[in-house]
Every structure is written in C-alpha cells, then in structure tokens.
CSV table of C-alpha atoms in Angstrom, one decimal:
chain,number,residue,atom,x,y,z
A,29,ILE,CA,0.0,0.0,0.0
A,30,VAL,CA,2.9,2.5,0.7
A,31,ASN,CA,3.9,2.8,-2.8
A,32,THR,CA,0.4,3.6,-4.0
A,33,MET,CA,-0.6,6.6,-1.5
A,34,ILE,CA,-2.0,9.9,-2.0
A,35,ASP,CA,-0.5,12.1,0.6
A,36,ILE,CA,-3.6,14.0,1.9
A,37,ASP,CA,-1.8,16.7,3.6
A,38,GLN,CA,0.8,17.4,0.7
A,39,THR,CA,0.5,21.2,-0.1
A,40,GLU,CA,2.1,23.1,-3.1
A,41,THR,CA,4.3,26.0,-2.4
A,42,LYS,CA,3.0,29.3,-3.5
A,43,GLY,CA,4.5,32.4,-4.5
A,44,PRO,CA,4.7,35.4,-6.9
A,45,LYS,CA,3.9,34.6,-10.4
A,46,TYR,CA,3.8,36.8,-13.5
A,47,ARG,CA,1.9,35.9,-16.8
A,48,MET,CA,2.4,37.0,-20.3
A,49,MET,CA,0.8,36.1,-23.4
A,50,TYR,CA,2.9,35.5,-26.6
A,51,ARG,CA,1.8,33.8,-29.8
A,52,GLY,CA,-1.4,32.8,-28.1
A,53,VAL,CA,0.4,31.0,-25.4
A,54,PRO,CA,-0.1,32.2,-21.8
A,55,THR,CA,3.5,31.9,-20.1
A,56,ASP,CA,4.0,31.8,-16.3
A,57,TYR,CA,7.0,33.0,-14.6
A,58,GLY,CA,7.3,31.7,-10.9
A,59,LEU,CA,9.5,30.8,-8.1
A,60,GLY,CA,10.1,27.2,-9.6
A,61,GLY,CA,10.4,28.0,-13.3
A,62,LEU,CA,8.9,28.8,-16.7
A,63,HIS,CA,5.8,27.3,-17.7
A,64,GLY,CA,3.5,27.9,-20.7
A,65,CYS,CA,1.1,25.8,-22.8
A,66,ILE,CA,-1.2,26.0,-25.7
A,67,LYS,CA,-4.8,25.1,-25.3
A,68,SER,CA,-5.6,21.4,-24.7
A,69,GLY,CA,-5.9,19.5,-27.8
A,70,ILE,CA,-4.2,17.0,-30.1
A,71,TYR,CA,-1.4,18.5,-32.2
A,72,SER,CA,0.2,16.6,-35.1
A,73,ALA,CA,3.0,16.6,-37.5
A,74,GLY,CA,2.5,16.2,-41.2
A,75,ASN,CA,1.3,18.4,-44.2
A,76,GLY,CA,4.6,20.1,-44.2
A,77,LYS,CA,4.8,20.6,-40.5
A,78,LYS,CA,7.2,19.2,-37.6
A,79,ILE,CA,7.0,19.0,-33.9
A,80,LEU,CA,10.4,19.7,-32.5
A,81,SER,CA,11.3,19.6,-28.9
A,82,ALA,CA,14.5,21.1,-27.3
A,83,ASP,CA,15.5,20.2,-23.7
A,84,VAL,CA,18.4,21.6,-21.8
A,85,THR,CA,20.5,18.8,-20.3
A,86,SER,CA,20.5,19.0,-16.3
A,87,PHE,CA,19.3,22.5,-16.8
A,88,TYR,CA,19.4,23.9,-13.2
A,89,PRO,CA,22.6,21.9,-12.0
A,90,ASN,CA,24.5,23.0,-15.1
A,91,LEU,CA,23.6,26.6,-14.5
A,92,ALA,CA,25.5,26.2,-11.2
A,93,ILE,CA,28.3,24.3,-12.7
A,94,LYS,CA,29.0,26.5,-15.7
A,95,ASN,CA,28.6,29.7,-13.8
A,96,GLU,CA,30.6,28.4,-10.7
A,97,TRP,CA,27.7,29.1,-8.3
A,98,SER,CA,27.3,27.4,-4.8
A,99,PRO,CA,25.8,27.9,-1.5
A,100,ALA,CA,27.4,30.8,0.1
A,101,HIS,CA,28.5,28.9,3.3
A,102,LEU,CA,30.4,26.1,1.0
A,103,PRO,CA,33.7,26.1,-0.6
A,104,LYS,CA,32.9,27.1,-4.2
A,105,LYS,CA,35.7,25.1,-5.9
A,106,ASP,CA,35.0,21.9,-4.1
A,107,PHE,CA,31.2,22.2,-4.4
A,108,CYS,CA,31.4,22.9,-8.4
A,109,GLU,CA,33.8,20.2,-8.7
A,110,LEU,CA,31.8,17.7,-7.0
A,111,TYR,CA,28.6,18.6,-8.7
A,112,GLU,CA,30.1,18.5,-12.3
A,113,TRP,CA,31.5,15.1,-11.2
A,114,PHE,CA,27.9,13.7,-10.8
A,115,PHE,CA,27.0,15.3,-14.0
A,116,GLU,CA,29.7,13.6,-15.8
A,117,GLU,CA,29.1,10.5,-14.1
A,118,ARG,CA,25.4,10.5,-15.3
A,119,GLN,CA,26.6,10.8,-18.8
A,120,LYS,CA,28.1,7.6,-18.7
A,121,TYR,CA,25.0,5.7,-18.3
A,122,PRO,CA,22.0,5.4,-20.6
A,123,LYS,CA,18.8,7.4,-20.0
A,124,GLY,CA,16.4,5.2,-18.0
A,125,SER,CA,19.1,3.0,-16.3
A,126,PRO,CA,19.2,2.8,-12.5
A,127,LEU,CA,22.6,4.5,-12.2
A,128,ASN,CA,21.5,7.5,-14.6
A,129,TYR,CA,18.5,7.9,-12.4
A,130,LEU,CA,20.5,7.9,-9.3
A,131,SER,CA,22.8,10.7,-10.7
A,132,LYS,CA,19.8,12.6,-11.9
A,133,ILE,CA,18.3,12.5,-8.3
A,134,ILE,CA,21.5,13.6,-6.7
A,135,LEU,CA,22.0,16.5,-9.3
A,136,ASN,CA,18.3,17.7,-8.9
A,137,SER,CA,17.8,17.3,-5.3
A,138,THR,CA,21.1,19.3,-4.6
A,139,TYR,CA,19.3,22.3,-6.2
A,140,GLY,CA,16.1,21.3,-4.4
A,141,LEU,CA,17.7,21.0,-1.1
A,142,SER,CA,19.2,24.7,-1.3
A,143,LYS,CA,15.5,26.1,-0.7
A,144,ASN,CA,15.0,23.8,2.3
A,145,LYS,CA,15.7,25.5,5.6
A,146,TYR,CA,16.3,22.4,7.2
A,147,SER,CA,19.1,21.3,4.9
A,148,PHE,CA,22.7,21.9,5.2
A,149,LEU,CA,22.7,23.3,1.6
A,150,TYR,CA,20.1,25.9,2.4
A,151,ASP,CA,20.8,29.2,0.4
A,152,PRO,CA,17.9,31.1,-1.0
A,153,GLU,CA,20.1,33.4,-3.1
A,154,PHE,CA,21.6,30.4,-4.7
A,155,THR,CA,18.1,29.0,-5.5
A,156,PHE,CA,16.8,32.1,-6.9
A,157,ARG,CA,20.1,32.8,-9.0
A,158,ILE,CA,19.5,29.5,-10.6
A,159,THR,CA,15.6,29.8,-11.3
A,160,ILE,CA,15.6,33.4,-12.3
A,161,ASN,CA,18.7,32.8,-14.8
A,162,GLY,CA,17.1,29.7,-16.0
A,163,GLN,CA,13.9,31.3,-16.9
A,164,LEU,CA,15.5,34.2,-18.7
A,165,GLN,CA,17.7,31.9,-20.6
A,166,LEU,CA,14.6,29.7,-21.8
A,167,SER,CA,12.9,32.8,-22.6
A,168,MET,CA,15.9,33.9,-24.7
A,169,LEU,CA,15.8,30.4,-26.7
A,170,TYR,CA,11.9,30.8,-26.9
A,171,GLU,CA,12.3,34.3,-28.5
A,172,MET,CA,15.1,33.4,-30.9
A,173,ILE,CA,13.0,30.6,-32.2
A,174,ALA,CA,9.8,32.5,-32.4
A,175,THR,CA,11.2,35.7,-33.8
A,176,ARG,CA,13.6,34.2,-36.5
A,177,ILE,CA,10.9,31.5,-37.5
A,178,PRO,CA,7.9,33.7,-37.9
A,179,ASP,CA,5.7,30.8,-38.6
A,180,ALA,CA,6.9,28.7,-35.7
A,181,GLN,CA,3.9,27.8,-33.4
A,182,PRO,CA,5.0,27.4,-29.7
A,183,LEU,CA,3.3,24.5,-28.0
A,184,MET,CA,4.9,24.4,-24.5
A,185,GLN,CA,7.6,25.7,-22.3
A,186,ASN,CA,8.2,23.8,-18.9
A,187,THR,CA,11.2,24.6,-16.9
A,188,ASP,CA,14.1,23.2,-18.9
A,189,GLY,CA,12.6,22.6,-22.4
A,190,LEU,CA,10.1,23.7,-25.1
A,191,GLU,CA,8.2,22.5,-28.1
A,192,PHE,CA,7.3,24.1,-31.4
A,193,ILE,CA,5.5,23.3,-34.6
A,194,VAL,CA,7.6,24.4,-37.4
A,195,ASP,CA,7.6,24.2,-41.3
A,196,GLU,CA,9.8,21.4,-42.6
A,197,GLN,CA,11.9,24.0,-44.5
A,198,ASP,CA,12.7,25.7,-41.2
A,199,GLU,CA,13.9,22.5,-39.2
A,200,LYS,CA,17.6,23.2,-40.1
A,201,LEU,CA,17.2,26.7,-38.8
A,202,PHE,CA,15.6,25.7,-35.6
A,203,TYR,CA,18.6,23.3,-34.8
A,204,GLU,CA,21.1,26.1,-35.7
A,205,ILE,CA,19.2,28.7,-33.3
A,206,CYS,CA,19.5,25.9,-30.6
A,207,LYS,CA,23.2,25.6,-31.5
A,208,GLU,CA,23.8,29.4,-31.1
A,209,TRP,CA,21.9,29.3,-27.8
A,210,GLU,CA,24.3,26.6,-26.6
A,211,GLU,CA,27.4,28.6,-27.5
A,212,LEU,CA,25.9,31.7,-25.7
A,213,THR,CA,25.1,30.0,-22.4
A,214,SER,CA,27.9,27.2,-22.4
A,215,LEU,CA,24.8,24.6,-21.8
A,216,GLN,CA,23.6,21.7,-24.1
A,217,ILE,CA,20.5,21.0,-25.7
A,218,GLU,CA,19.0,17.6,-26.4
A,219,THR,CA,16.6,17.7,-29.5
A,220,VAL,CA,13.7,15.2,-30.5
A,221,GLU,CA,11.1,14.9,-33.0
A,222,TYR,CA,7.5,14.0,-32.1
A,223,ASP,CA,4.8,12.9,-34.6
A,224,LYS,CA,2.1,14.0,-32.2
A,225,MET,CA,1.3,15.6,-29.0
A,226,ILE,CA,-1.8,14.9,-26.9
A,227,ILE,CA,-2.0,17.8,-24.6
A,228,GLY,CA,-4.1,18.4,-21.4
A,229,ASP,CA,-1.8,21.1,-20.0
A,230,VAL,CA,1.9,21.7,-19.4
A,231,ASN,CA,2.4,18.9,-16.8
A,232,ASN,CA,0.0,16.3,-18.4
A,233,TYR,CA,0.4,15.1,-21.9
A,234,ILE,CA,1.2,12.2,-24.2
A,235,ALA,CA,4.0,12.6,-26.7
A,236,VAL,CA,4.3,10.3,-29.7
A,237,TYR,CA,8.0,9.9,-31.2
A,238,THR,CA,8.4,9.5,-35.0
A,239,ASP,CA,9.3,5.7,-34.4
A,240,GLY,CA,6.0,5.1,-32.5
A,241,LYS,CA,7.4,5.1,-28.9
A,242,THR,CA,5.5,7.4,-26.4
A,243,LYS,CA,6.1,9.6,-23.4
A,244,CYS,CA,3.6,10.0,-20.8
A,245,LYS,CA,3.6,12.7,-18.1
A,246,GLY,CA,1.1,13.5,-15.2
A,247,ARG,CA,-2.1,12.2,-15.3
A,248,PHE,CA,-1.3,10.1,-18.4
A,249,GLU,CA,1.6,8.0,-16.6
A,250,PHE,CA,0.9,4.4,-15.9
A,251,GLU,CA,4.1,2.5,-16.9
A,252,GLU,CA,7.2,1.8,-14.7
A,253,LEU,CA,6.3,4.7,-12.2
A,254,ALA,CA,8.9,5.5,-9.7
A,255,LEU,CA,8.3,4.6,-6.1
A,256,HIS,CA,7.2,8.1,-5.1
A,257,LYS,CA,4.7,8.3,-8.0
A,258,ASN,CA,1.0,8.2,-7.4
A,259,LYS,CA,-0.4,4.9,-8.5
A,260,SER,CA,-4.0,5.6,-7.8
A,261,HIS,CA,-6.8,4.6,-10.3
A,262,LEU,CA,-4.4,3.3,-12.9
A,263,ILE,CA,-7.4,2.3,-15.0
A,264,ILE,CA,-7.9,5.9,-15.8
A,265,PRO,CA,-4.5,6.7,-17.7
A,266,LYS,CA,-4.5,3.2,-19.3
A,267,ALA,CA,-7.9,3.8,-20.7
A,268,LEU,CA,-6.9,7.3,-21.9
A,269,TYR,CA,-3.6,5.7,-23.7
A,270,ALA,CA,-5.6,3.0,-25.2
A,271,TYR,CA,-8.0,5.6,-26.7
A,272,PHE,CA,-5.6,8.1,-27.8
A,273,ILE,CA,-2.8,6.0,-29.1
A,274,HIS,CA,-4.8,2.8,-30.3
A,275,GLY,CA,-8.5,4.1,-30.7
A,276,THR,CA,-10.0,1.7,-28.1
A,277,ASP,CA,-13.3,2.7,-26.8
A,278,PRO,CA,-13.0,3.4,-23.0
A,279,LYS,CA,-16.0,1.3,-22.1
A,280,GLU,CA,-14.8,-1.6,-24.3
A,281,PHE,CA,-11.4,-1.2,-22.4
A,282,LEU,CA,-12.8,-1.3,-19.0
A,283,GLU,CA,-14.9,-4.6,-19.9
A,284,LYS,CA,-11.6,-6.2,-20.7
A,285,ASN,CA,-9.4,-5.0,-17.7
A,286,LYS,CA,-10.2,-7.2,-15.0
A,287,ASN,CA,-7.2,-6.1,-12.5
A,288,ILE,CA,-8.8,-5.0,-9.4
A,289,PHE,CA,-5.4,-3.0,-8.4
A,290,ASP,CA,-6.0,-0.9,-11.5
A,291,TYR,CA,-9.2,0.4,-9.9
A,292,CYS,CA,-7.7,1.2,-6.4
A,293,ALA,CA,-6.5,4.2,-5.0
A,294,GLY,CA,-4.5,4.8,-1.5
A,295,ALA,CA,-4.5,7.6,0.9
A,296,LYS,CA,-2.5,8.2,3.9
A,297,LEU,CA,-2.7,10.8,6.7
A,298,LYS,CA,-0.3,12.7,9.0
A,299,GLY,CA,-0.4,14.2,12.4
A,300,ASN,CA,-3.6,14.1,14.4
A,301,TRP,CA,-5.8,13.2,11.5
A,302,PHE,CA,-7.4,9.9,11.2
A,303,PHE,CA,-9.8,7.8,8.8
A,304,GLU,CA,-13.3,6.8,9.7
A,305,LYS,CA,-15.6,4.8,7.8
A,306,ARG,CA,-19.4,5.2,8.1
A,307,ASN,CA,-22.2,3.1,6.8
A,308,VAL,CA,-25.7,1.9,7.5
A,309,ILE,CA,-26.1,-1.9,8.5
A,310,ASN,CA,-29.6,-3.2,8.8
A,311,GLY,CA,-31.0,0.2,9.3
A,312,GLU,CA,-28.4,1.2,12.0
A,313,TYR,CA,-25.7,3.9,11.4
A,314,LYS,CA,-22.1,2.6,12.2
A,315,THR,CA,-18.8,4.3,12.6
A,316,GLU,CA,-15.3,2.7,12.8
A,317,LYS,CA,-11.8,4.3,13.1
A,318,LEU,CA,-9.3,3.2,10.8
A,319,GLN,CA,-5.4,3.3,10.4
A,320,LYS,CA,-3.7,6.1,8.8
A,321,LEU,CA,-2.9,4.2,5.4
A,322,ILE,CA,-5.9,2.8,3.4
A,323,ARG,CA,-6.4,1.4,0.0
A,324,TYR,CA,-9.9,1.4,-1.5
A,325,TYR,CA,-11.7,1.5,-4.6
A,326,ILE,CA,-15.0,3.2,-5.9
A,327,SER,CA,-18.0,0.8,-5.7
A,328,ASN,CA,-21.9,0.9,-5.9
A,329,GLY,CA,-22.4,0.0,-2.2
A,330,GLY,CA,-19.7,0.1,0.5
A,331,VAL,CA,-18.7,2.8,3.0
A,332,LYS,CA,-18.1,6.4,3.1
A,333,LEU,CA,-14.4,7.2,4.0
A,334,ILE,CA,-13.9,10.5,6.1
A,335,LYS,CA,-10.8,12.2,7.1
A,336,CYS,CA,-11.3,13.4,10.6
A,337,ASN,CA,-9.5,15.6,12.9
A,338,PRO,CA,-10.0,15.5,16.9
A,339,ASP,CA,-10.8,19.3,16.7
A,340,GLY,CA,-14.0,18.4,14.8
A,341,ARG,CA,-12.9,19.1,11.2
A,342,GLU,CA,-14.2,16.5,8.7
A,343,ILE,CA,-13.5,15.9,4.9
A,344,GLN,CA,-14.9,13.2,2.7
A,345,LEU,CA,-12.2,11.3,0.9
A,346,GLU,CA,-14.3,11.1,-2.2
A,347,SER,CA,-16.9,13.8,-2.4
A,348,GLY,CA,-20.5,13.5,-3.5
A,349,LYS,CA,-22.5,10.3,-3.4
A,350,HIS,CA,-19.6,8.0,-4.4
A,351,MET,CA,-19.1,5.0,-2.0
A,352,GLN,CA,-15.9,3.3,-1.4
A,353,THR,CA,-14.9,-0.5,-0.5
A,354,ILE,CA,-11.8,-0.7,1.6
A,355,PHE,CA,-9.1,-3.0,0.0
A,356,ASN,CA,-6.3,-3.1,2.3
A,357,LEU,CA,-5.9,-7.1,2.0
A,358,HIS,CA,-6.4,-8.4,-1.4
A,359,GLU,CA,-9.5,-10.9,-1.8
A,360,GLU,CA,-9.9,-12.9,-4.9
A,361,LYS,CA,-13.4,-13.4,-6.2
A,362,PRO,CA,-15.6,-13.2,-9.1
A,363,TRP,CA,-15.3,-9.8,-10.9
A,364,ASP,CA,-19.0,-8.9,-10.5
A,365,GLN,CA,-18.8,-9.5,-6.7
A,366,TYR,CA,-16.2,-6.4,-6.4
A,367,ASP,CA,-19.2,-4.2,-7.2
A,368,ILE,CA,-17.0,-1.6,-9.0
A,369,ASN,CA,-18.7,1.6,-9.8
A,370,GLU,CA,-17.8,1.6,-13.4
A,371,LYS,CA,-19.7,4.9,-14.2
A,372,TYR,CA,-17.4,6.7,-11.9
A,373,TYR,CA,-14.2,5.6,-13.7
A,374,LEU,CA,-15.8,6.3,-17.2
A,375,ASP,CA,-16.9,9.6,-16.3
A,376,LYS,CA,-13.3,10.6,-15.3
A,377,ILE,CA,-12.0,9.1,-18.5
A,378,TYR,CA,-14.7,10.8,-20.6
A,379,ASP,CA,-13.9,14.3,-18.8
A,380,GLU,CA,-10.2,13.9,-20.0
A,381,ILE,CA,-11.3,13.1,-23.6
A,382,GLN,CA,-13.9,16.0,-23.7
A,383,LYS,CA,-11.3,18.4,-22.4
A,384,ILE,CA,-9.0,17.6,-25.2
A,385,GLU,CA,-11.1,16.6,-28.1
A,386,LYS,CA,-14.5,18.5,-27.4
A,387,SER,CA,-16.3,16.1,-29.4
A,388,SER,CA,-16.0,12.5,-30.0
A,389,ILE,CA,-18.1,9.4,-30.9
A,390,VAL,CA,-17.2,7.7,-27.7
A,391,LEU,CA,-18.5,10.5,-25.5
A,392,PRO,CA,-22.0,10.2,-24.1
A,393,GLN,CA,-24.4,12.8,-25.5
A,394,ASP,CA,-24.6,14.8,-22.3
A,395,LYS,CA,-20.7,15.5,-22.6
A,396,ILE,CA,-20.8,16.8,-26.0
A,397,ASN,CA,-21.1,20.5,-26.9
A,398,GLN,CA,-21.5,21.5,-23.0
A,399,GLN,CA,-20.2,25.0,-23.8
A,400,LEU,CA,-22.8,27.5,-22.8
A,401,SER,CA,-23.9,29.8,-25.7
A,402,LEU,CA,-25.7,33.2,-25.8
A,403,PHE,CA,-27.6,32.5,-28.8
C-alpha cells in the first residue's frame, strides 16, 4: 500500500507569479521555473509541419556548474567540482538506467535542498540565482526561435525545455538557433522530434515519437512509475492511452480490464488526522476508526471514508455520493462481486477526452457541446 498513496496533507508552495501572452500561449514566470502551454488538444506533424522539442541537459545543475555558483557557506571550488563530477558520471549511463536515474536525483535534489531551510545546503540566493537565470535563458531561446522563424507555433515551455511546430523547411534553422544558444550559454540541448502531442496542460500530456514510442506525463503516466509516484486509479490513464494511441473505446477497455488493483487508490494521513468509515447496516448507523494508510476503490455499495481531526474538522475522501470499498487486503473473487462503480471511472475518462477533443463518438451525449451559448 505504501507505494500507492495519495498524501492528503501534501501542499504546493505558492509564490509570486507573472503571466504573459505570446503567440497565443500563456507563459507563467514563478518561483520554480517557466511554464507555458497552448490550449488542450491534439497536435500532429505532417502536411509540411514538424513538432520539434528542445530540452536543456540537467538545466538547473548545469547553471550552477557552468557559472561556478555554490551555496555561500560552502567552498565554491569543491562544491562545483563535485557537482560536475556527478553530472559527468550521469553521462556514462543510458537514460532510464538505474545509475543514470540515481545521478539525476543527486543533481536535482542538490538544487532542491538549497531552498529547504532544514538542509545544510540551504541558501535562497543560490536557489533564485538558478531559477531566475534559468527562466531568462529559456525565454531567450523561446524568443530566438519565435522571432527568427515567424511561422513557428509554440506548444509548451516547461522549466527546462520547449516544443514548437515548425515548417519542414525551417527545421535546419531551428537546430542552428539551438546551437547558437548553446554557444551563448555554455549549456547543452537535447532535441527530439514528435509525430503527435496529446496535451491536457503543461504537466499532463502524451508525446508520440516518430518511431511510434511514447512518453506519458502527469495524469497520463502508468508504466514503470517511480516509487514516489501516485499509482491510484491506474485504469484511467491506461484507458486514456488506449483511446488516444490505439483508438480503443474506453467502455470496451474497462470491460476487458479485470485487474482490481488498477481500480484502487491509496491515501495516507499525517499528524492527528485519522480515517473513519461510516455506513448503515440493517438500518443502524455505524462508524469505525481506521488506520492512517488505506487502499480502496469506488464501488456501488460500501462505506463513506471520512478524514477526521480531533478538533471536529471532517473531509470526505471522495466527495459527493460515491461510495468506497476498503481493499487493504487482497481478496480474490468473481469480478461482479467486487461491485465496482464503473460509471465513476468512465466519467473521469470521458472528462479528460472531452477536455482535449471537445467532441468524440465515444463521448456520451451529455458530455458533447457542453459550452454555454448566448444564442
């Protein structure tokens, strides 16, 4: 259960943010980095167009390495030499390999710990020197491409990289601009080409490479998830992938998927909070205090799971009328006896499809053309 948990108390750090619009794409400058994304939809290459992606290699760590920056209380020479050693070590191993991933975590967490006041690496000036310069340098690349290739359409910018749709005849110029930027900044860019991008937003998308392989991010991830990743309700990203990549009707996909764990979610609590299950048995209202870690799925019958605090605060784990079945211990039984609320999962899948496609033959009629009209 531990590796499938939603951290109920997890909060996102807020801070100042500035938004600008450029080429129809809203771009946000915040404490963590640069983020921008075109409206949700499916964007395809072909008909004289190419989707090109440029990512800066170990962007934030390399900003510190190349500019010889270090937390003020640490010896600059020693810090930068060690930081660069880990970067060079990562280059020795192929992407996706355990040792490459380990080096990546060390590189990125070093930057991350510089903004943690409980870490020995804590130095906010070091943090913001990296993030502010990173945003400005990525903006420079963004502007160089957009101004020198007037017909280029930006799709996304996300912390350390960006994607554009460009005319085929401008592909060489795109790479030349990336090369110029590398020389100006002493940083390295990795470029790839996509055949298609299915975009929910800047953090949630499926990218299809020209060789047919795919990259899934955010809500669309389901394969080989890292231990810290949320593995709840995997049936939803799996069905979305099957639909967008293979054209499989979500209802048919759910009918064939009989893995109960794909329908499960997990939740955990911190501090004084505790879970309580509530239901009615033979006309009598029942409550029971539960452990802080639980696994469950959405069912037609079952219980309501409530997050409770001794001070009287209460929050439903799943809002509305949806019921849950606790599944901390696996129990093998005929599929229909699990009593899964298939409509709940289909609605989640249809909502994502409707957000991206607006209309589709697989969408129920009540999810088509929902936009309000004055006429």
